[in-house]
Amino acid sequence: MPELGVNIDHVATIRQARRTIEPDPVWAAALAELGGADGITLHLREDRRHIQDRDLRVLRETVQVKLNLEMAAEDEITEIAIAVKPDQVTLVPEKREEVTTEGGLDVVGQLARVKACIDRLTDAGIAVSLFVDPDARQVEAARNLGVEGVELHTGRYADATTEAERDREFEAIVAAGEVAVAEKLKFHLGHGLTYRNVQRVARIPGVCELNIGHSIVARAVMVGFERAVREMKALIVG
Ligand code: PXP
């Protein structure tokens, strides 16, 4: 049974829309733990569009399950990771103009830069996973870099518009997962997973961890909305 890593970035996105103090991703992490999350995932982006440095520092102190930091292989963020020591780092590509992480890390094309970052994190005692496309070459390149695991990008599976396309993308994930298992890498999945598409990938043999954010935050807004309005109305009506 794979573990669930709950990505709380978009709780911080709502807070940053007003540059205020609520909703606090630290509270969301505590509630996620109460709900059974096996891990808390957050992405400290270079542009700090959602998660802030303070969030990472406080979460390091409060989170009792696995703390997984997504980050680009850049010096500034690497220094922060080494100082804060999350349990796991997932290295992702990052472009300023993107709305979300668009593709996997091109390990094959950026070997030296990624390797230097991995070595520094590993020396600091942090487990490293690489977010890659479900492609055997990327998984093999990750193995050669000595990381503990890979997170296979499920975005194309999630975005498929026909059954045939979804089946093809599913098979690509299964095949890349088999390579990861054969190479003795932990194999995680993430991106675009929802209440509708998660079950099929959760049952892929060998998958250890699913990282899910947007869909959980979206549902939380909806399932909590009516109660939030009732509580405000009760204050007004008295
Ligand atoms: N895994 C990685 C590596 C990601 O970059 C993201 C998005 O931050 C996720 C998982 C979660 O994706 P989603 O928000 O679509 O569930």
mmCIF file with all atom_site columns, C-alpha atoms and ligand atoms in Angstrom, residues 7 9-10 41-43 45 50 68 70 90-93 100-101 131 151-152 154 189-194 210-216, ligand 1:
data_model
loop_
_atom_site.group_PDB
_atom_site.id
_atom_site.type_symbol
_atom_site.label_atom_id
_atom_site.label_alt_id
_atom_site.label_comp_id
_atom_site.label_asym_id
_atom_site.label_entity_id
_atom_site.label_seq_id
_atom_site.pdbx_PDB_ins_code
_atom_site.Cartn_x
_atom_site.Cartn_y
_atom_site.Cartn_z
_atom_site.occupancy
_atom_site.B_iso_or_equiv
_atom_site.pdbx_formal_charge
_atom_site.auth_seq_id
_atom_site.auth_comp_id
_atom_site.auth_asym_id
_atom_site.auth_atom_id
_atom_site.pdbx_PDB_model_num
ATOM   1  C CA . ASN A 1 7   ? 1.176  18.724 -0.654  1.00 0.00 ? 7   ASN A CA 1
ATOM   2  C CA . ASP A 1 9   ? 1.411  24.490 -1.256  1.00 0.00 ? 9   ASP A CA 1
ATOM   3  C CA . HIS A 1 10  ? -1.997 25.740 -2.291  1.00 0.00 ? 10  HIS A CA 1
ATOM   4  C CA . THR A 1 41  ? 5.105  17.824 0.997   1.00 0.00 ? 41  THR A CA 1
ATOM   5  C CA . LEU A 1 42  ? 5.890  21.441 0.194   1.00 0.00 ? 42  LEU A CA 1
ATOM   6  C CA . HIS A 1 43  ? 7.657  23.224 -2.637  1.00 0.00 ? 43  HIS A CA 1
ATOM   7  C CA . ARG A 1 45  ? 10.005 27.924 -5.049  1.00 0.00 ? 45  ARG A CA 1
ATOM   8  C CA . HIS A 1 50  ? 3.261  30.211 -2.056  1.00 0.00 ? 50  HIS A CA 1
ATOM   9  C CA . ASN A 1 68  ? 9.318  16.099 1.862   1.00 0.00 ? 68  ASN A CA 1
ATOM   10 C CA . GLU A 1 70  ? 10.324 19.802 -3.384  1.00 0.00 ? 70  GLU A CA 1
ATOM   11 C CA . THR A 1 90  ? 12.438 15.794 -4.266  1.00 0.00 ? 90  THR A CA 1
ATOM   12 C CA . LEU A 1 91  ? 14.388 17.644 -6.939  1.00 0.00 ? 91  LEU A CA 1
ATOM   13 C CA . VAL A 1 92  ? 12.125 19.205 -9.553  1.00 0.00 ? 92  VAL A CA 1
ATOM   14 C CA . PRO A 1 93  ? 12.699 21.461 -12.548 1.00 0.00 ? 93  PRO A CA 1
ATOM   15 C CA . THR A 1 100 ? 2.989  24.387 -11.849 1.00 0.00 ? 100 THR A CA 1
ATOM   16 C CA . THR A 1 101 ? 5.866  21.962 -12.414 1.00 0.00 ? 101 THR A CA 1
ATOM   17 C CA . PHE A 1 131 ? 11.017 13.962 -10.158 1.00 0.00 ? 131 PHE A CA 1
ATOM   18 C CA . GLU A 1 151 ? 8.991  10.314 -8.357  1.00 0.00 ? 151 GLU A CA 1
ATOM   19 C CA . LEU A 1 152 ? 7.417  9.558  -11.713 1.00 0.00 ? 152 LEU A CA 1
ATOM   20 C CA . THR A 1 154 ? 1.787  11.429 -13.574 1.00 0.00 ? 154 THR A CA 1
ATOM   21 C CA . LEU A 1 189 ? 4.164  9.078  -8.119  1.00 0.00 ? 189 LEU A CA 1
ATOM   22 C CA . GLY A 1 190 ? 2.778  12.578 -8.274  1.00 0.00 ? 190 GLY A CA 1
ATOM   23 C CA . HIS A 1 191 ? 1.204  15.434 -10.141 1.00 0.00 ? 191 HIS A CA 1
ATOM   24 C CA . GLY A 1 192 ? -2.377 15.877 -11.254 1.00 0.00 ? 192 GLY A CA 1
ATOM   25 C CA . LEU A 1 193 ? -3.718 12.972 -9.178  1.00 0.00 ? 193 LEU A CA 1
ATOM   26 C CA . THR A 1 194 ? -7.369 13.371 -8.228  1.00 0.00 ? 194 THR A CA 1
ATOM   27 C CA . LEU A 1 210 ? 1.795  9.277  -3.810  1.00 0.00 ? 210 LEU A CA 1
ATOM   28 C CA . ASN A 1 211 ? 2.170  13.064 -3.555  1.00 0.00 ? 211 ASN A CA 1
ATOM   29 C CA . ILE A 1 212 ? -1.134 14.873 -3.984  1.00 0.00 ? 212 ILE A CA 1
ATOM   30 C CA . GLY A 1 213 ? -1.892 18.553 -3.497  1.00 0.00 ? 213 GLY A CA 1
ATOM   31 C CA . HIS A 1 214 ? -4.245 20.539 -5.676  1.00 0.00 ? 214 HIS A CA 1
ATOM   32 C CA . SER A 1 215 ? -7.124 18.090 -5.687  1.00 0.00 ? 215 SER A CA 1
ATOM   33 C CA . ILE A 1 216 ? -7.096 17.717 -1.891  1.00 0.00 ? 216 ILE A CA 1
HETATM 34 N N1 . PXP B 2 .   ? 4.822  16.016 -7.088  1.00 0.00 ? 1   PXP B N1 1
HETATM 35 C C1 . PXP B 2 .   ? 5.597  17.023 -7.563  1.00 0.00 ? 1   PXP B C1 1
HETATM 36 C C2 . PXP B 2 .   ? 7.032  16.732 -7.836  1.00 0.00 ? 1   PXP B C2 1
HETATM 37 C C3 . PXP B 2 .   ? 5.072  18.305 -7.787  1.00 0.00 ? 1   PXP B C3 1
HETATM 38 O O1 . PXP B 2 .   ? 5.856  19.289 -8.266  1.00 0.00 ? 1   PXP B O1 1
HETATM 39 C C4 . PXP B 2 .   ? 3.714  18.543 -7.461  1.00 0.00 ? 1   PXP B C4 1
HETATM 40 C C5 . PXP B 2 .   ? 3.148  19.918 -7.625  1.00 0.00 ? 1   PXP B C5 1
HETATM 41 O O2 . PXP B 2 .   ? 3.770  20.783 -6.716  1.00 0.00 ? 1   PXP B O2 1
HETATM 42 C C6 . PXP B 2 .   ? 2.962  17.476 -6.935  1.00 0.00 ? 1   PXP B C6 1
HETATM 43 C C7 . PXP B 2 .   ? 3.530  16.223 -6.784  1.00 0.00 ? 1   PXP B C7 1
HETATM 44 C C8 . PXP B 2 .   ? 1.523  17.647 -6.560  1.00 0.00 ? 1   PXP B C8 1
HETATM 45 O O3 . PXP B 2 .   ? 0.782  17.867 -7.712  1.00 0.00 ? 1   PXP B O3 1
HETATM 46 P P1 . PXP B 2 .   ? -0.761 18.246 -7.598  1.00 0.00 ? 1   PXP B P1 1
HETATM 47 O O4 . PXP B 2 .   ? -0.843 19.555 -6.871  1.00 0.00 ? 1   PXP B O4 1
HETATM 48 O O5 . PXP B 2 .   ? -1.201 18.319 -9.014  1.00 0.00 ? 1   PXP B O5 1
HETATM 49 O O6 . PXP B 2 .   ? -1.424 17.148 -6.826  1.00 0.00 ? 1   PXP B O6 1
#
